[in-house]
mmCIF file of C-alpha atoms and ligand atoms in Angstrom:
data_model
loop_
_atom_site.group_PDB
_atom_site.id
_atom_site.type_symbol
_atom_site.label_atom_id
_atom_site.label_comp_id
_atom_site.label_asym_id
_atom_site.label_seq_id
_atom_site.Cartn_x
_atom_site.Cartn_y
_atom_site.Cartn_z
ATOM 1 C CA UNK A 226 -14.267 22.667 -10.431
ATOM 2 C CA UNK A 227 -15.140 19.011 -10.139
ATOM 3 C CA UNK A 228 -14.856 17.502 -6.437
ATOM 4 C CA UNK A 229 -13.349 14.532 -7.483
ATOM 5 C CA UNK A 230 -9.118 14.059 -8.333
ATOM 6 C CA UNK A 231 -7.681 10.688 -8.654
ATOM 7 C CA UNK A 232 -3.914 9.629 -7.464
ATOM 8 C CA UNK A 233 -1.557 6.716 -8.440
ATOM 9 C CA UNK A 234 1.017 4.904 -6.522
ATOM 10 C CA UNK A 235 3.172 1.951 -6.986
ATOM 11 C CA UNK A 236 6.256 0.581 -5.033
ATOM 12 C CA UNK A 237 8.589 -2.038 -5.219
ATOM 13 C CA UNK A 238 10.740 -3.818 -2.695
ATOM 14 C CA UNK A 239 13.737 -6.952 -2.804
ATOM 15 C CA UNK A 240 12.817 -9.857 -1.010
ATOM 16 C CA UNK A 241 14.930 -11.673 1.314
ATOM 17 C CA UNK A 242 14.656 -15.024 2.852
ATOM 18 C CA UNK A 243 13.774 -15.074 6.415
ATOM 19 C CA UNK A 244 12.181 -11.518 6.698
ATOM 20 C CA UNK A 245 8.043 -11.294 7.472
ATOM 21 C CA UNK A 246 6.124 -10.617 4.886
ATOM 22 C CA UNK A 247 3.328 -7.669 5.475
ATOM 23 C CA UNK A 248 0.563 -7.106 2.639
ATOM 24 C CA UNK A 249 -1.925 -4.459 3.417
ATOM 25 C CA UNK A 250 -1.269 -4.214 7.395
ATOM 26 C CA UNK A 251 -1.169 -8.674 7.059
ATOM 27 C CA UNK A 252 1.616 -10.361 8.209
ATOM 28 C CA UNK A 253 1.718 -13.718 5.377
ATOM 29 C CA UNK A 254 2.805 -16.734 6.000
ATOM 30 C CA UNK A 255 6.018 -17.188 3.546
ATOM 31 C CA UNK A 256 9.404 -17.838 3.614
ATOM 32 C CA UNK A 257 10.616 -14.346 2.316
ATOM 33 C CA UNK A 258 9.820 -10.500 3.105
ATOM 34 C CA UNK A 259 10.318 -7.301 2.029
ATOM 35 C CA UNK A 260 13.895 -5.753 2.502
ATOM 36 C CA UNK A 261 13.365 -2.521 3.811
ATOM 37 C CA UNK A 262 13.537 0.216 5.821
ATOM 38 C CA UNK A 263 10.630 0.341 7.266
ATOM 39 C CA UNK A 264 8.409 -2.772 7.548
ATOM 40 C CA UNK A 265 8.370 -3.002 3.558
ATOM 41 C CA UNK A 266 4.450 -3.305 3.133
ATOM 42 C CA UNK A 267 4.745 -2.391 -0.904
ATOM 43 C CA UNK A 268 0.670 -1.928 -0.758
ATOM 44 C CA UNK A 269 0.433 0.496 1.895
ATOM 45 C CA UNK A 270 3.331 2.350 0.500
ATOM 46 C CA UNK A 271 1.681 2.606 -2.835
ATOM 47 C CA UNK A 272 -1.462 3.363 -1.078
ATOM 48 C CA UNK A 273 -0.024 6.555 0.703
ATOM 49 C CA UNK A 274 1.533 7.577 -2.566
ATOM 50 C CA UNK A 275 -1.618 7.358 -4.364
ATOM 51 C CA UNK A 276 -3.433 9.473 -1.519
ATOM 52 C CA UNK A 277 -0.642 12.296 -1.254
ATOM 53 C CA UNK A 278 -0.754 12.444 -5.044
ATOM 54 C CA UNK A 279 -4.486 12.694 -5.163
ATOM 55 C CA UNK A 280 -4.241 15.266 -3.044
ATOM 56 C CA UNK A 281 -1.131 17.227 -4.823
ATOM 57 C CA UNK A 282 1.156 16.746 -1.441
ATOM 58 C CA UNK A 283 3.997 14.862 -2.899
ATOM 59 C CA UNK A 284 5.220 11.313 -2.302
ATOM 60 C CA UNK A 285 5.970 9.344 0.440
ATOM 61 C CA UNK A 286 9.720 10.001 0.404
ATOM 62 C CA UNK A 287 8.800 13.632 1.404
ATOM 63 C CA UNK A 288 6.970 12.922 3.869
ATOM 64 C CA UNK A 289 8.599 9.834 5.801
ATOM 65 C CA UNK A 290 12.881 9.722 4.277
ATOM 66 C CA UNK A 291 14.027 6.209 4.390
ATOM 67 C CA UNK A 292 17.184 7.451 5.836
ATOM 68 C CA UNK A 293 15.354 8.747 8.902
ATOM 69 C CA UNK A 294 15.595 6.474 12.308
ATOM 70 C CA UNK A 295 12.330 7.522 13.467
ATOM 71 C CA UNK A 296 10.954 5.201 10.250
ATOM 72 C CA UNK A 297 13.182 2.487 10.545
ATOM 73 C CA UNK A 298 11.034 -0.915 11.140
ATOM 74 C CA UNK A 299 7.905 1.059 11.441
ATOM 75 C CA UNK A 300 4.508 -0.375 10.818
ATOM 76 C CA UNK A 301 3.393 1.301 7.502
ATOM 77 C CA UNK A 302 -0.136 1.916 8.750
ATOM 78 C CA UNK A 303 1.042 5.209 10.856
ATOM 79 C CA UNK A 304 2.395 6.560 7.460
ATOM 80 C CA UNK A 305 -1.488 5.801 5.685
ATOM 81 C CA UNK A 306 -2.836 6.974 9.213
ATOM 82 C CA UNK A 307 -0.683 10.523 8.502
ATOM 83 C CA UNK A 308 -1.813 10.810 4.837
ATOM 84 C CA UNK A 309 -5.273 10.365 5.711
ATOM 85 C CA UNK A 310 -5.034 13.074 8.453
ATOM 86 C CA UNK A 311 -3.517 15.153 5.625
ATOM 87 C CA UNK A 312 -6.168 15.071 3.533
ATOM 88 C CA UNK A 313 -9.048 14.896 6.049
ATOM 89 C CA UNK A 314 -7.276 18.525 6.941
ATOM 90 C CA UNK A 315 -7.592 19.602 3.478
ATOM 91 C CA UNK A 316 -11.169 18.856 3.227
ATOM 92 C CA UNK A 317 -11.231 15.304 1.237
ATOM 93 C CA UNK A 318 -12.550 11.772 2.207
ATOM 94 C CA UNK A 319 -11.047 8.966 0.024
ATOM 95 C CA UNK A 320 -13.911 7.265 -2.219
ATOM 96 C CA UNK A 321 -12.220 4.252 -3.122
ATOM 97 C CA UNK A 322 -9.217 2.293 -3.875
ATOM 98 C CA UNK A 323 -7.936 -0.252 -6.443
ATOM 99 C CA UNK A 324 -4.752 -2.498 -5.470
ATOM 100 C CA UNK A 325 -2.793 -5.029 -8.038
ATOM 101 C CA UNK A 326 -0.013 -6.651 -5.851
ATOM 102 C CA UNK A 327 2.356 -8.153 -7.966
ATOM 103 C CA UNK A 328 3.943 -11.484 -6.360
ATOM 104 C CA UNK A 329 5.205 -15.123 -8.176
ATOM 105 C CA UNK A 330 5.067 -16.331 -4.695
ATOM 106 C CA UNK A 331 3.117 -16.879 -2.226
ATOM 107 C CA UNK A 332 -0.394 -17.727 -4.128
ATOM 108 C CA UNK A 333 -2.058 -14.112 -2.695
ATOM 109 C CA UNK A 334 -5.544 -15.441 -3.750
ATOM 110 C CA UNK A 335 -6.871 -16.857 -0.235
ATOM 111 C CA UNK A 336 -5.122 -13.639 1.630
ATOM 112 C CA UNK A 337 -6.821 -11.208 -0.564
ATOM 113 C CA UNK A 338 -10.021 -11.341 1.836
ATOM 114 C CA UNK A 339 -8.131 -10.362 4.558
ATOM 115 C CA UNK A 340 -5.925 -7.523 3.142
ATOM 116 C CA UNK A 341 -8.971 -6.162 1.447
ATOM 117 C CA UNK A 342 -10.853 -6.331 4.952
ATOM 118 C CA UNK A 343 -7.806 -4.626 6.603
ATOM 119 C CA UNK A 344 -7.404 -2.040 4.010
ATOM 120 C CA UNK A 345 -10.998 -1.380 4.580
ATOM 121 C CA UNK A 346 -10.290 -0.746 8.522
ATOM 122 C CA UNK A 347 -6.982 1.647 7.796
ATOM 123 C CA UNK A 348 -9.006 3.327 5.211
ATOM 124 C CA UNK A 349 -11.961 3.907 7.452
ATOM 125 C CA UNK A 350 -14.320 3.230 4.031
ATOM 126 C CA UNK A 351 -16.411 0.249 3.505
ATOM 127 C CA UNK A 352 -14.958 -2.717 2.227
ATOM 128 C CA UNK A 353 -17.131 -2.340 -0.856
ATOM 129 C CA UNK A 354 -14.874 0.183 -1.682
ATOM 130 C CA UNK A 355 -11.594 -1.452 -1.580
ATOM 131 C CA UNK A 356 -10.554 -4.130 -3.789
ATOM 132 C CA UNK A 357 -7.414 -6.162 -4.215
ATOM 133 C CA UNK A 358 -6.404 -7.708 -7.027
ATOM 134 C CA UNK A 359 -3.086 -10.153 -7.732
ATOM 135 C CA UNK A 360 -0.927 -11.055 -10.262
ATOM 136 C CA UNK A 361 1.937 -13.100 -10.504
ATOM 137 C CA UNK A 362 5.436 -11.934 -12.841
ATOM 138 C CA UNK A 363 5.065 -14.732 -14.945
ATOM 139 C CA UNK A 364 8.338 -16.183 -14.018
ATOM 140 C CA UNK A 365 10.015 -13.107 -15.598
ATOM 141 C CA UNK A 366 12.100 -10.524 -14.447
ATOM 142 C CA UNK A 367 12.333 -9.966 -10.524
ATOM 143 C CA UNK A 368 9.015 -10.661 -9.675
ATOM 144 C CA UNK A 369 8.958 -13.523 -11.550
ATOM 145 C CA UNK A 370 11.674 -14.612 -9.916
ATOM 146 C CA UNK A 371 10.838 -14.182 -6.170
ATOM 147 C CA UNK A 372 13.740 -11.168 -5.921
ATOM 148 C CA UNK A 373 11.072 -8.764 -5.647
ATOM 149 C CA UNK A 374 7.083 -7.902 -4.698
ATOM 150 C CA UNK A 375 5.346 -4.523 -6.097
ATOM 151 C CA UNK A 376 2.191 -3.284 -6.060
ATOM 152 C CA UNK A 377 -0.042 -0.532 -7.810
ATOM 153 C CA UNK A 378 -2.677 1.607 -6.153
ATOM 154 C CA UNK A 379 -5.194 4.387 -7.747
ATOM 155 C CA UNK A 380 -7.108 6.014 -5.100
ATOM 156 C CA UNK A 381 -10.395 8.507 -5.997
ATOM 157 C CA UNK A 382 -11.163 11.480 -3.038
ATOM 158 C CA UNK A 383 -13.529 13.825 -3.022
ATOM 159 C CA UNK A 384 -13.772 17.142 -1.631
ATOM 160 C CA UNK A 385 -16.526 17.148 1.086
HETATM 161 MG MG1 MG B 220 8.276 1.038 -0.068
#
């Protein structure tokens, strides 16, 4: 049996005038946020996705309903601090991680270093082995049309 297993994530979220903005545990400066129940941080989301599914534990919807009170306007880090503890329980470390956020607005490229060097802190791995990639929706569809920010996330662990 190999150590290694890989796990994917994505998530999507509406954007609404007015609300912060959180990327990666950052707060951006913009004048729309994520619509959610919780604080609507699309990369951490798909970052705890990709870790439970790495790690065969389900999704994030298992683990933390959005109809729950205890989750409502939570910081996302305590759900990526639970699914590490999950796996750290189970015997893996997380190797590294590889984001696309997928925004037409705000231009993501000078935030990048700071997400990736945040990511790198919730993560607990070097930031060497987090990186963070944008794109925009090509003025198409909902993310192309500033109704809605996504991300993707594939994670590699290892069994230590
Ligand atoms: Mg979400």
């Amino acid at each position: 049996m190999t150590p290694f297993r890989v796990g994917i994530g994505n998530d999507i979220h509406r954007l609404a005038e007015g609300l912060p903005l959180f990327l990666g545990g950052v707060e951006i400066e913009h004048s729309s946020g994520a619509d959610a129940h919780s604080d609507g941080d699309v990369i951490l989301h798909a970052t705890v996705d990709a870790l439970l599914g790495a790690a065969g534990l389900g999704d994030i919807g298992e683990l933390f309903p959005d109809d729950d009170p205890a989750y409502k306007d939570i910081a996302s880090k305590v759900f990526v601090e639970r699914a590490l503890e999950l796996l750290t329980e189970r015997g893996y470390s997380l190797v590294n991680i590889d984001t696309i956020i997928m925004a037409q607005a705000p231009k993501l490229r000078p935030h990048k270093p700071a997400i990736r060097e945040r990511m790198s802190e919730l993560l607990q791995i070097p930031i060497e082995q987090v990186n963070v990639k944008a794109k925009t929706g090509e003025r198409i569809g909902p993310i192309g049309n500033e109704k809605a920010i996504a991300a993707e996330v594939v994670v590699l662990i290892e069994k230590v």
